Amino acid sequence: MDKNTLNTVWSEIIKIDGMFTTEEISAKVGISRVSIRKYLEFLKSLKLLSLDLHRGSVGRPVYKYKCIDKNANIIDLYIQ
């Protein structure tokens, strides 16, 4: 995990009000969905993100993340 990328990912996340998908944040940051997923899972493990599963009537389920605490200081340990 790269601290500069983590910083970029976090900076984009805190700009978002409400929920977002891996596809949405991947497009904003400019890295693949597979790569972004490891950063999102890391932030989730720090209790900075929540994850909800949304099922539509057809197709794959959509995983939506939400920032729990935009002002958390714990992230500073990993991006500085």
PDB file of N, CA, C and O in Angstrom:
ATOM      1  N   MET A   1       0.850  -1.171   0.000  1.00  0.00           N
ATOM      2  CA  MET A   1       0.000   0.000   0.000  1.00  0.00           C
ATOM      3  C   MET A   1       0.902   1.242   0.000  1.00  0.00           C
ATOM      4  O   MET A   1       1.824   1.327   0.790  1.00  0.00           O
ATOM      5  N   ASP A   2       0.585   2.161  -0.861  1.00  0.00           N
ATOM      6  CA  ASP A   2       1.366   3.374  -1.021  1.00  0.00           C
ATOM      7  C   ASP A   2       0.715   4.517  -0.244  1.00  0.00           C
ATOM      8  O   ASP A   2      -0.487   4.765  -0.386  1.00  0.00           O
ATOM      9  N   LYS A   3       1.499   5.226   0.591  1.00  0.00           N
ATOM     10  CA  LYS A   3       0.911   6.273   1.421  1.00  0.00           C
ATOM     11  C   LYS A   3       0.411   7.457   0.597  1.00  0.00           C
ATOM     12  O   LYS A   3      -0.578   8.087   0.958  1.00  0.00           O
ATOM     13  N   ASN A   4       1.064   7.749  -0.524  1.00  0.00           N
ATOM     14  CA  ASN A   4       0.584   8.851  -1.370  1.00  0.00           C
ATOM     15  C   ASN A   4      -0.760   8.514  -2.009  1.00  0.00           C
ATOM     16  O   ASN A   4      -1.653   9.363  -2.093  1.00  0.00           O
ATOM     17  N   THR A   5      -0.892   7.274  -2.447  1.00  0.00           N
ATOM     18  CA  THR A   5      -2.168   6.830  -3.021  1.00  0.00           C
ATOM     19  C   THR A   5      -3.242   6.805  -1.950  1.00  0.00           C
ATOM     20  O   THR A   5      -4.374   7.235  -2.186  1.00  0.00           O
ATOM     21  N   LEU A   6      -2.891   6.314  -0.771  1.00  0.00           N
ATOM     22  CA  LEU A   6      -3.844   6.305   0.339  1.00  0.00           C
ATOM     23  C   LEU A   6      -4.307   7.723   0.656  1.00  0.00           C
ATOM     24  O   LEU A   6      -5.493   7.967   0.855  1.00  0.00           O
ATOM     25  N   ASN A   7      -3.398   8.652   0.660  1.00  0.00           N
ATOM     26  CA  ASN A   7      -3.741  10.054   0.905  1.00  0.00           C
ATOM     27  C   ASN A   7      -4.690  10.580  -0.174  1.00  0.00           C
ATOM     28  O   ASN A   7      -5.674  11.270   0.126  1.00  0.00           O
ATOM     29  N   THR A   8      -4.419  10.245  -1.428  1.00  0.00           N
ATOM     30  CA  THR A   8      -5.286  10.665  -2.532  1.00  0.00           C
ATOM     31  C   THR A   8      -6.672  10.053  -2.402  1.00  0.00           C
ATOM     32  O   THR A   8      -7.691  10.736  -2.570  1.00  0.00           O
ATOM     33  N   VAL A   9      -6.722   8.762  -2.092  1.00  0.00           N
ATOM     34  CA  VAL A   9      -8.004   8.068  -1.918  1.00  0.00           C
ATOM     35  C   VAL A   9      -8.794   8.720  -0.790  1.00  0.00           C
ATOM     36  O   VAL A   9      -9.973   9.055  -0.946  1.00  0.00           O
ATOM     37  N   TRP A  10      -8.143   8.933   0.352  1.00  0.00           N
ATOM     38  CA  TRP A  10      -8.822   9.537   1.504  1.00  0.00           C
ATOM     39  C   TRP A  10      -9.297  10.952   1.178  1.00  0.00           C
ATOM     40  O   TRP A  10     -10.412  11.335   1.535  1.00  0.00           O
ATOM     41  N   SER A  11      -8.474  11.709   0.486  1.00  0.00           N
ATOM     42  CA  SER A  11      -8.858  13.084   0.107  1.00  0.00           C
ATOM     43  C   SER A  11     -10.115  13.097  -0.752  1.00  0.00           C
ATOM     44  O   SER A  11     -10.969  13.977  -0.605  1.00  0.00           O
ATOM     45  N   GLU A  12     -10.238  12.139  -1.658  1.00  0.00           N
ATOM     46  CA  GLU A  12     -11.440  12.047  -2.497  1.00  0.00           C
ATOM     47  C   GLU A  12     -12.642  11.584  -1.697  1.00  0.00           C
ATOM     48  O   GLU A  12     -13.755  12.074  -1.891  1.00  0.00           O
ATOM     49  N   ILE A  13     -12.426  10.639  -0.789  1.00  0.00           N
ATOM     50  CA  ILE A  13     -13.534  10.109   0.009  1.00  0.00           C
ATOM     51  C   ILE A  13     -14.159  11.193   0.871  1.00  0.00           C
ATOM     52  O   ILE A  13     -15.387  11.288   0.959  1.00  0.00           O
ATOM     53  N   ILE A  14     -13.335  12.017   1.495  1.00  0.00           N
ATOM     54  CA  ILE A  14     -13.903  13.018   2.405  1.00  0.00           C
ATOM     55  C   ILE A  14     -14.645  14.133   1.663  1.00  0.00           C
ATOM     56  O   ILE A  14     -15.378  14.892   2.278  1.00  0.00           O
ATOM     57  N   LYS A  15     -14.497  14.202   0.348  1.00  0.00           N
ATOM     58  CA  LYS A  15     -15.256  15.166  -0.455  1.00  0.00           C
ATOM     59  C   LYS A  15     -16.671  14.670  -0.764  1.00  0.00           C
ATOM     60  O   LYS A  15     -17.525  15.442  -1.179  1.00  0.00           O
ATOM     61  N   ILE A  16     -16.893  13.379  -0.592  1.00  0.00           N
ATOM     62  CA  ILE A  16     -18.167  12.768  -0.973  1.00  0.00           C
ATOM     63  C   ILE A  16     -19.149  12.804   0.193  1.00  0.00           C
ATOM     64  O   ILE A  16     -18.828  12.386   1.299  1.00  0.00           O
ATOM     65  N   ASP A  17     -20.342  13.307  -0.074  1.00  0.00           N
ATOM     66  CA  ASP A  17     -21.428  13.236   0.900  1.00  0.00           C
ATOM     67  C   ASP A  17     -22.273  12.031   0.546  1.00  0.00           C
ATOM     68  O   ASP A  17     -22.747  11.904  -0.575  1.00  0.00           O
ATOM     69  N   GLY A  18     -22.440  11.150   1.479  1.00  0.00           N
ATOM     70  CA  GLY A  18     -23.246   9.962   1.228  1.00  0.00           C
ATOM     71  C   GLY A  18     -22.416   8.776   0.793  1.00  0.00           C
ATOM     72  O   GLY A  18     -21.215   8.708   1.024  1.00  0.00           O
ATOM     73  N   MET A  19     -23.083   7.857   0.124  1.00  0.00           N
ATOM     74  CA  MET A  19     -22.476   6.585  -0.244  1.00  0.00           C
ATOM     75  C   MET A  19     -21.803   6.664  -1.608  1.00  0.00           C
ATOM     76  O   MET A  19     -22.157   7.498  -2.428  1.00  0.00           O
ATOM     77  N   PHE A  20     -20.837   5.757  -1.823  1.00  0.00           N
ATOM     78  CA  PHE A  20     -20.140   5.679  -3.098  1.00  0.00           C
ATOM     79  C   PHE A  20     -19.744   4.231  -3.371  1.00  0.00           C
ATOM     80  O   PHE A  20     -19.648   3.419  -2.452  1.00  0.00           O
ATOM     81  N   THR A  21     -19.521   3.931  -4.630  1.00  0.00           N
ATOM     82  CA  THR A  21     -19.104   2.589  -5.036  1.00  0.00           C
ATOM     83  C   THR A  21     -17.610   2.580  -5.347  1.00  0.00           C
ATOM     84  O   THR A  21     -16.986   3.629  -5.495  1.00  0.00           O
ATOM     85  N   THR A  22     -17.071   1.387  -5.490  1.00  0.00           N
ATOM     86  CA  THR A  22     -15.663   1.267  -5.867  1.00  0.00           C
ATOM     87  C   THR A  22     -15.445   1.888  -7.243  1.00  0.00           C
ATOM     88  O   THR A  22     -14.411   2.508  -7.483  1.00  0.00           O
ATOM     89  N   GLU A  23     -16.406   1.742  -8.131  1.00  0.00           N
ATOM     90  CA  GLU A  23     -16.286   2.301  -9.472  1.00  0.00           C
ATOM     91  C   GLU A  23     -16.201   3.820  -9.434  1.00  0.00           C
ATOM     92  O   GLU A  23     -15.410   4.436 -10.142  1.00  0.00           O
ATOM     93  N   GLU A  24     -17.026   4.428  -8.605  1.00  0.00           N
ATOM     94  CA  GLU A  24     -17.049   5.894  -8.513  1.00  0.00           C
ATOM     95  C   GLU A  24     -15.734   6.451  -7.973  1.00  0.00           C
ATOM     96  O   GLU A  24     -15.175   7.393  -8.536  1.00  0.00           O
ATOM     97  N   ILE A  25     -15.237   5.870  -6.896  1.00  0.00           N
ATOM     98  CA  ILE A  25     -13.995   6.384  -6.308  1.00  0.00           C
ATOM     99  C   ILE A  25     -12.796   6.029  -7.182  1.00  0.00           C
ATOM    100  O   ILE A  25     -11.846   6.797  -7.300  1.00  0.00           O
ATOM    101  N   SER A  26     -12.861   4.895  -7.847  1.00  0.00           N
ATOM    102  CA  SER A  26     -11.796   4.489  -8.769  1.00  0.00           C
ATOM    103  C   SER A  26     -11.655   5.499  -9.901  1.00  0.00           C
ATOM    104  O   SER A  26     -10.540   5.881 -10.265  1.00  0.00           O
ATOM    105  N   ALA A  27     -12.771   5.964 -10.433  1.00  0.00           N
ATOM    106  CA  ALA A  27     -12.751   6.946 -11.514  1.00  0.00           C
ATOM    107  C   ALA A  27     -12.183   8.282 -11.028  1.00  0.00           C
ATOM    108  O   ALA A  27     -11.450   8.950 -11.757  1.00  0.00           O
ATOM    109  N   LYS A  28     -12.503   8.672  -9.804  1.00  0.00           N
ATOM    110  CA  LYS A  28     -12.008   9.937  -9.263  1.00  0.00           C
ATOM    111  C   LYS A  28     -10.507   9.898  -9.000  1.00  0.00           C
ATOM    112  O   LYS A  28      -9.810  10.872  -9.228  1.00  0.00           O
ATOM    113  N   VAL A  29     -10.014   8.762  -8.515  1.00  0.00           N
ATOM    114  CA  VAL A  29      -8.603   8.634  -8.153  1.00  0.00           C
ATOM    115  C   VAL A  29      -7.739   8.264  -9.356  1.00  0.00           C
ATOM    116  O   VAL A  29      -6.579   8.661  -9.435  1.00  0.00           O
ATOM    117  N   GLY A  30      -8.322   7.506 -10.280  1.00  0.00           N
ATOM    118  CA  GLY A  30      -7.578   7.130 -11.475  1.00  0.00           C
ATOM    119  C   GLY A  30      -6.788   5.844 -11.336  1.00  0.00           C
ATOM    120  O   GLY A  30      -5.758   5.667 -11.985  1.00  0.00           O
ATOM    121  N   ILE A  31      -7.252   4.937 -10.461  1.00  0.00           N
ATOM    122  CA  ILE A  31      -6.637   3.617 -10.359  1.00  0.00           C
ATOM    123  C   ILE A  31      -7.726   2.557 -10.530  1.00  0.00           C
ATOM    124  O   ILE A  31      -8.910   2.871 -10.443  1.00  0.00           O
ATOM    125  N   SER A  32      -7.311   1.332 -10.759  1.00  0.00           N
ATOM    126  CA  SER A  32      -8.270   0.265 -11.051  1.00  0.00           C
ATOM    127  C   SER A  32      -9.171  -0.041  -9.856  1.00  0.00           C
ATOM    128  O   SER A  32      -8.832   0.245  -8.710  1.00  0.00           O
ATOM    129  N   ARG A  33     -10.313  -0.654 -10.155  1.00  0.00           N
ATOM    130  CA  ARG A  33     -11.251  -1.047  -9.101  1.00  0.00           C
ATOM    131  C   ARG A  33     -10.622  -2.076  -8.169  1.00  0.00           C
ATOM    132  O   ARG A  33     -10.874  -2.061  -6.975  1.00  0.00           O
ATOM    133  N   VAL A  34      -9.817  -2.964  -8.728  1.00  0.00           N
ATOM    134  CA  VAL A  34      -9.143  -3.981  -7.906  1.00  0.00           C
ATOM    135  C   VAL A  34      -8.194  -3.307  -6.920  1.00  0.00           C
ATOM    136  O   VAL A  34      -8.174  -3.633  -5.736  1.00  0.00           O
ATOM    137  N   SER A  35      -7.419  -2.340  -7.404  1.00  0.00           N
ATOM    138  CA  SER A  35      -6.484  -1.627  -6.526  1.00  0.00           C
ATOM    139  C   SER A  35      -7.215  -0.777  -5.502  1.00  0.00           C
ATOM    140  O   SER A  35      -6.840  -0.749  -4.326  1.00  0.00           O
ATOM    141  N   ILE A  36      -8.255  -0.096  -5.928  1.00  0.00           N
ATOM    142  CA  ILE A  36      -8.979   0.777  -4.997  1.00  0.00           C
ATOM    143  C   ILE A  36      -9.627  -0.038  -3.892  1.00  0.00           C
ATOM    144  O   ILE A  36      -9.717   0.409  -2.748  1.00  0.00           O
ATOM    145  N   ARG A  37     -10.043  -1.255  -4.220  1.00  0.00           N
ATOM    146  CA  ARG A  37     -10.708  -2.101  -3.235  1.00  0.00           C
ATOM    147  C   ARG A  37      -9.806  -2.380  -2.032  1.00  0.00           C
ATOM    148  O   ARG A  37     -10.271  -2.393  -0.897  1.00  0.00           O
ATOM    149  N   LYS A  38      -8.495  -2.563  -2.252  1.00  0.00           N
ATOM    150  CA  LYS A  38      -7.607  -2.833  -1.111  1.00  0.00           C
ATOM    151  C   LYS A  38      -7.491  -1.605  -0.201  1.00  0.00           C
ATOM    152  O   LYS A  38      -7.421  -1.738   1.017  1.00  0.00           O
ATOM    153  N   TYR A  39      -7.515  -0.416  -0.787  1.00  0.00           N
ATOM    154  CA  TYR A  39      -7.482   0.797   0.025  1.00  0.00           C
ATOM    155  C   TYR A  39      -8.789   0.967   0.805  1.00  0.00           C
ATOM    156  O   TYR A  39      -8.776   1.343   1.982  1.00  0.00           O
ATOM    157  N   LEU A  40      -9.908   0.687   0.163  1.00  0.00           N
ATOM    158  CA  LEU A  40     -11.200   0.795   0.834  1.00  0.00           C
ATOM    159  C   LEU A  40     -11.317  -0.218   1.964  1.00  0.00           C
ATOM    160  O   LEU A  40     -11.829   0.097   3.042  1.00  0.00           O
ATOM    161  N   GLU A  41     -10.836  -1.421   1.742  1.00  0.00           N
ATOM    162  CA  GLU A  41     -10.871  -2.450   2.785  1.00  0.00           C
ATOM    163  C   GLU A  41      -9.974  -2.055   3.954  1.00  0.00           C
ATOM    164  O   GLU A  41     -10.319  -2.290   5.115  1.00  0.00           O
ATOM    165  N   PHE A  42      -8.836  -1.459   3.667  1.00  0.00           N
ATOM    166  CA  PHE A  42      -7.946  -0.986   4.723  1.00  0.00           C
ATOM    167  C   PHE A  42      -8.633   0.093   5.546  1.00  0.00           C
ATOM    168  O   PHE A  42      -8.628   0.048   6.782  1.00  0.00           O
ATOM    169  N   LEU A  43      -9.254   1.065   4.883  1.00  0.00           N
ATOM    170  CA  LEU A  43      -9.960   2.134   5.591  1.00  0.00           C
ATOM    171  C   LEU A  43     -11.142   1.589   6.379  1.00  0.00           C
ATOM    172  O   LEU A  43     -11.449   2.067   7.469  1.00  0.00           O
ATOM    173  N   LYS A  44     -11.774   0.573   5.845  1.00  0.00           N
ATOM    174  CA  LYS A  44     -12.871  -0.081   6.561  1.00  0.00           C
ATOM    175  C   LYS A  44     -12.339  -0.773   7.822  1.00  0.00           C
ATOM    176  O   LYS A  44     -12.974  -0.720   8.880  1.00  0.00           O
ATOM    177  N   SER A  45     -11.172  -1.381   7.735  1.00  0.00           N
ATOM    178  CA  SER A  45     -10.583  -2.058   8.900  1.00  0.00           C
ATOM    179  C   SER A  45     -10.217  -1.065  10.005  1.00  0.00           C
ATOM    180  O   SER A  45     -10.169  -1.425  11.177  1.00  0.00           O
ATOM    181  N   LEU A  46      -9.963   0.190   9.628  1.00  0.00           N
ATOM    182  CA  LEU A  46      -9.686   1.243  10.604  1.00  0.00           C
ATOM    183  C   LEU A  46     -10.970   1.864  11.155  1.00  0.00           C
ATOM    184  O   LEU A  46     -10.922   2.803  11.941  1.00  0.00           O
ATOM    185  N   LYS A  47     -12.109   1.341  10.715  1.00  0.00           N
ATOM    186  CA  LYS A  47     -13.430   1.839  11.125  1.00  0.00           C
ATOM    187  C   LYS A  47     -13.702   3.254  10.622  1.00  0.00           C
ATOM    188  O   LYS A  47     -14.416   4.031  11.246  1.00  0.00           O
ATOM    189  N   LEU A  48     -13.119   3.589   9.465  1.00  0.00           N
ATOM    190  CA  LEU A  48     -13.355   4.894   8.849  1.00  0.00           C
ATOM    191  C   LEU A  48     -14.443   4.831   7.795  1.00  0.00           C
ATOM    192  O   LEU A  48     -15.012   5.851   7.428  1.00  0.00           O
ATOM    193  N   LEU A  49     -14.715   3.623   7.295  1.00  0.00           N
ATOM    194  CA  LEU A  49     -15.754   3.412   6.286  1.00  0.00           C
ATOM    195  C   LEU A  49     -16.704   2.325   6.736  1.00  0.00           C
ATOM    196  O   LEU A  49     -16.303   1.386   7.428  1.00  0.00           O
ATOM    197  N   SER A  50     -17.943   2.449   6.315  1.00  0.00           N
ATOM    198  CA  SER A  50     -18.906   1.362   6.467  1.00  0.00           C
ATOM    199  C   SER A  50     -19.186   0.805   5.074  1.00  0.00           C
ATOM    200  O   SER A  50     -18.961   1.480   4.070  1.00  0.00           O
ATOM    201  N   LEU A  51     -19.657  -0.418   5.026  1.00  0.00           N
ATOM    202  CA  LEU A  51     -19.943  -1.081   3.757  1.00  0.00           C
ATOM    203  C   LEU A  51     -21.343  -1.669   3.807  1.00  0.00           C
ATOM    204  O   LEU A  51     -21.695  -2.380   4.751  1.00  0.00           O
ATOM    205  N   ASP A  52     -22.141  -1.350   2.791  1.00  0.00           N
ATOM    206  CA  ASP A  52     -23.493  -1.893   2.673  1.00  0.00           C
ATOM    207  C   ASP A  52     -23.640  -2.590   1.333  1.00  0.00           C
ATOM    208  O   ASP A  52     -23.088  -2.127   0.327  1.00  0.00           O
ATOM    209  N   LEU A  53     -24.387  -3.660   1.340  1.00  0.00           N
ATOM    210  CA  LEU A  53     -24.665  -4.415   0.128  1.00  0.00           C
ATOM    211  C   LEU A  53     -26.055  -4.039  -0.361  1.00  0.00           C
ATOM    212  O   LEU A  53     -27.029  -4.115   0.385  1.00  0.00           O
ATOM    213  N   HIS A  54     -26.142  -3.585  -1.614  1.00  0.00           N
ATOM    214  CA  HIS A  54     -27.423  -3.214  -2.220  1.00  0.00           C
ATOM    215  C   HIS A  54     -27.712  -4.175  -3.358  1.00  0.00           C
ATOM    216  O   HIS A  54     -26.927  -4.287  -4.296  1.00  0.00           O
ATOM    217  N   ARG A  55     -28.843  -4.845  -3.257  1.00  0.00           N
ATOM    218  CA  ARG A  55     -29.241  -5.788  -4.304  1.00  0.00           C
ATOM    219  C   ARG A  55     -30.342  -5.171  -5.154  1.00  0.00           C
ATOM    220  O   ARG A  55     -31.333  -4.680  -4.637  1.00  0.00           O
ATOM    221  N   GLY A  56     -30.117  -5.212  -6.459  1.00  0.00           N
ATOM    222  CA  GLY A  56     -31.149  -4.769  -7.387  1.00  0.00           C
ATOM    223  C   GLY A  56     -32.018  -5.948  -7.771  1.00  0.00           C
ATOM    224  O   GLY A  56     -31.835  -7.067  -7.292  1.00  0.00           O
ATOM    225  N   SER A  57     -32.946  -5.719  -8.641  1.00  0.00           N
ATOM    226  CA  SER A  57     -33.820  -6.820  -9.071  1.00  0.00           C
ATOM    227  C   SER A  57     -33.109  -7.747 -10.047  1.00  0.00           C
ATOM    228  O   SER A  57     -33.442  -8.917 -10.150  1.00  0.00           O
ATOM    229  N   VAL A  58     -32.099  -7.218 -10.753  1.00  0.00           N
ATOM    230  CA  VAL A  58     -31.361  -8.013 -11.727  1.00  0.00           C
ATOM    231  C   VAL A  58     -29.875  -7.656 -11.611  1.00  0.00           C
ATOM    232  O   VAL A  58     -29.515  -6.524 -11.336  1.00  0.00           O
ATOM    233  N   GLY A  59     -29.039  -8.644 -11.862  1.00  0.00           N
ATOM    234  CA  GLY A  59     -27.608  -8.360 -11.909  1.00  0.00           C
ATOM    235  C   GLY A  59     -26.895  -8.563 -10.585  1.00  0.00           C
ATOM    236  O   GLY A  59     -27.453  -9.071  -9.620  1.00  0.00           O
ATOM    237  N   ARG A  60     -25.662  -8.143 -10.573  1.00  0.00           N
ATOM    238  CA  ARG A  60     -24.810  -8.306  -9.404  1.00  0.00           C
ATOM    239  C   ARG A  60     -25.176  -7.311  -8.307  1.00  0.00           C
ATOM    240  O   ARG A  60     -25.630  -6.216  -8.590  1.00  0.00           O
ATOM    241  N   PRO A  61     -24.897  -7.712  -7.069  1.00  0.00           N
ATOM    242  CA  PRO A  61     -25.114  -6.746  -5.982  1.00  0.00           C
ATOM    243  C   PRO A  61     -24.092  -5.609  -6.077  1.00  0.00           C
ATOM    244  O   PRO A  61     -23.012  -5.782  -6.634  1.00  0.00           O
ATOM    245  N   VAL A  62     -24.453  -4.471  -5.551  1.00  0.00           N
ATOM    246  CA  VAL A  62     -23.577  -3.304  -5.564  1.00  0.00           C
ATOM    247  C   VAL A  62     -23.133  -3.034  -4.136  1.00  0.00           C
ATOM    248  O   VAL A  62     -23.972  -2.935  -3.227  1.00  0.00           O
ATOM    249  N   TYR A  63     -21.830  -2.936  -3.941  1.00  0.00           N
ATOM    250  CA  TYR A  63     -21.278  -2.620  -2.629  1.00  0.00           C
ATOM    251  C   TYR A  63     -21.096  -1.115  -2.538  1.00  0.00           C
ATOM    252  O   TYR A  63     -20.441  -0.515  -3.379  1.00  0.00           O
ATOM    253  N   LYS A  64     -21.685  -0.526  -1.506  1.00  0.00           N
ATOM    254  CA  LYS A  64     -21.596   0.921  -1.330  1.00  0.00           C
ATOM    255  C   LYS A  64     -20.919   1.228   0.001  1.00  0.00           C
ATOM    256  O   LYS A  64     -21.277   0.679   1.039  1.00  0.00           O
ATOM    257  N   TYR A  65     -19.948   2.109  -0.090  1.00  0.00           N
ATOM    258  CA  TYR A  65     -19.195   2.536   1.082  1.00  0.00           C
ATOM    259  C   TYR A  65     -19.684   3.904   1.535  1.00  0.00           C
ATOM    260  O   TYR A  65     -20.220   4.678   0.759  1.00  0.00           O
ATOM    261  N   LYS A  66     -19.458   4.179   2.809  1.00  0.00           N
ATOM    262  CA  LYS A  66     -19.776   5.494   3.357  1.00  0.00           C
ATOM    263  C   LYS A  66     -18.717   5.839   4.398  1.00  0.00           C
ATOM    264  O   LYS A  66     -18.325   4.988   5.199  1.00  0.00           O
ATOM    265  N   CYS A  67     -18.275   7.077   4.363  1.00  0.00           N
ATOM    266  CA  CYS A  67     -17.298   7.547   5.341  1.00  0.00           C
ATOM    267  C   CYS A  67     -18.000   7.738   6.683  1.00  0.00           C
ATOM    268  O   CYS A  67     -19.016   8.427   6.767  1.00  0.00           O
ATOM    269  N   ILE A  68     -17.454   7.132   7.719  1.00  0.00           N
ATOM    270  CA  ILE A  68     -18.045   7.219   9.050  1.00  0.00           C
ATOM    271  C   ILE A  68     -17.532   8.444   9.798  1.00  0.00           C
ATOM    272  O   ILE A  68     -18.276   9.118  10.491  1.00  0.00           O
ATOM    273  N   ASP A  69     -16.235   8.726   9.652  1.00  0.00           N
ATOM    274  CA  ASP A  69     -15.630   9.827  10.400  1.00  0.00           C
ATOM    275  C   ASP A  69     -14.597  10.547   9.536  1.00  0.00           C
ATOM    276  O   ASP A  69     -13.465  10.102   9.408  1.00  0.00           O
ATOM    277  N   LYS A  70     -14.998  11.658   8.941  1.00  0.00           N
ATOM    278  CA  LYS A  70     -14.108  12.414   8.054  1.00  0.00           C
ATOM    279  C   LYS A  70     -12.987  13.120   8.808  1.00  0.00           C
ATOM    280  O   LYS A  70     -12.002  13.523   8.219  1.00  0.00           O
ATOM    281  N   ASN A  71     -13.125  13.274  10.105  1.00  0.00           N
ATOM    282  CA  ASN A  71     -12.142  13.996  10.906  1.00  0.00           C
ATOM    283  C   ASN A  71     -11.263  13.079  11.754  1.00  0.00           C
ATOM    284  O   ASN A  71     -10.593  13.544  12.664  1.00  0.00           O
ATOM    285  N   ALA A  72     -11.261  11.799  11.446  1.00  0.00           N
ATOM    286  CA  ALA A  72     -10.490  10.837  12.241  1.00  0.00           C
ATOM    287  C   ALA A  72      -8.989  11.126  12.141  1.00  0.00           C
ATOM    288  O   ALA A  72      -8.457  11.314  11.061  1.00  0.00           O
ATOM    289  N   ASN A  73      -8.352  11.137  13.278  1.00  0.00           N
ATOM    290  CA  ASN A  73      -6.912  11.385  13.320  1.00  0.00           C
ATOM    291  C   ASN A  73      -6.088  10.137  13.021  1.00  0.00           C
ATOM    292  O   ASN A  73      -4.913  10.257  12.672  1.00  0.00           O
ATOM    293  N   ILE A  74      -6.673   8.978  13.139  1.00  0.00           N
ATOM    294  CA  ILE A  74      -5.922   7.737  12.941  1.00  0.00           C
ATOM    295  C   ILE A  74      -5.330   7.648  11.523  1.00  0.00           C
ATOM    296  O   ILE A  74      -4.267   7.092  11.340  1.00  0.00           O
ATOM    297  N   ILE A  75      -5.995   8.217  10.574  1.00  0.00           N
ATOM    298  CA  ILE A  75      -5.499   8.173   9.191  1.00  0.00           C
ATOM    299  C   ILE A  75      -4.151   8.880   9.058  1.00  0.00           C
ATOM    300  O   ILE A  75      -3.315   8.510   8.230  1.00  0.00           O
ATOM    301  N   ASP A  76      -3.909   9.861   9.897  1.00  0.00           N
ATOM    302  CA  ASP A  76      -2.640  10.606   9.846  1.00  0.00           C
ATOM    303  C   ASP A  76      -1.427   9.694  10.082  1.00  0.00           C
ATOM    304  O   ASP A  76      -0.346   9.962   9.578  1.00  0.00           O
ATOM    305  N   LEU A  77      -1.612   8.638  10.843  1.00  0.00           N
ATOM    306  CA  LEU A  77      -0.518   7.688  11.093  1.00  0.00           C
ATOM    307  C   LEU A  77      -0.049   7.001   9.808  1.00  0.00           C
ATOM    308  O   LEU A  77       1.099   6.575   9.718  1.00  0.00           O
ATOM    309  N   TYR A  78      -0.922   6.910   8.831  1.00  0.00           N
ATOM    310  CA  TYR A  78      -0.636   6.160   7.608  1.00  0.00           C
ATOM    311  C   TYR A  78      -0.324   7.025   6.401  1.00  0.00           C
ATOM    312  O   TYR A  78       0.208   6.534   5.415  1.00  0.00           O
ATOM    313  N   ILE A  79      -0.663   8.319   6.460  1.00  0.00           N
ATOM    314  CA  ILE A  79      -0.449   9.154   5.276  1.00  0.00           C
ATOM    315  C   ILE A  79       0.641  10.209   5.468  1.00  0.00           C
ATOM    316  O   ILE A  79       0.946  10.946   4.548  1.00  0.00           O
ATOM    317  N   GLN A  80       1.227  10.275   6.643  1.00  0.00           N
ATOM    318  CA  GLN A  80       2.304  11.248   6.855  1.00  0.00           C
ATOM    319  C   GLN A  80       3.654  10.573   6.943  1.00  0.00           C
ATOM    320  O   GLN A  80       3.811   9.450   7.158  1.00  0.00           O
TER     321      GLN A  80
END
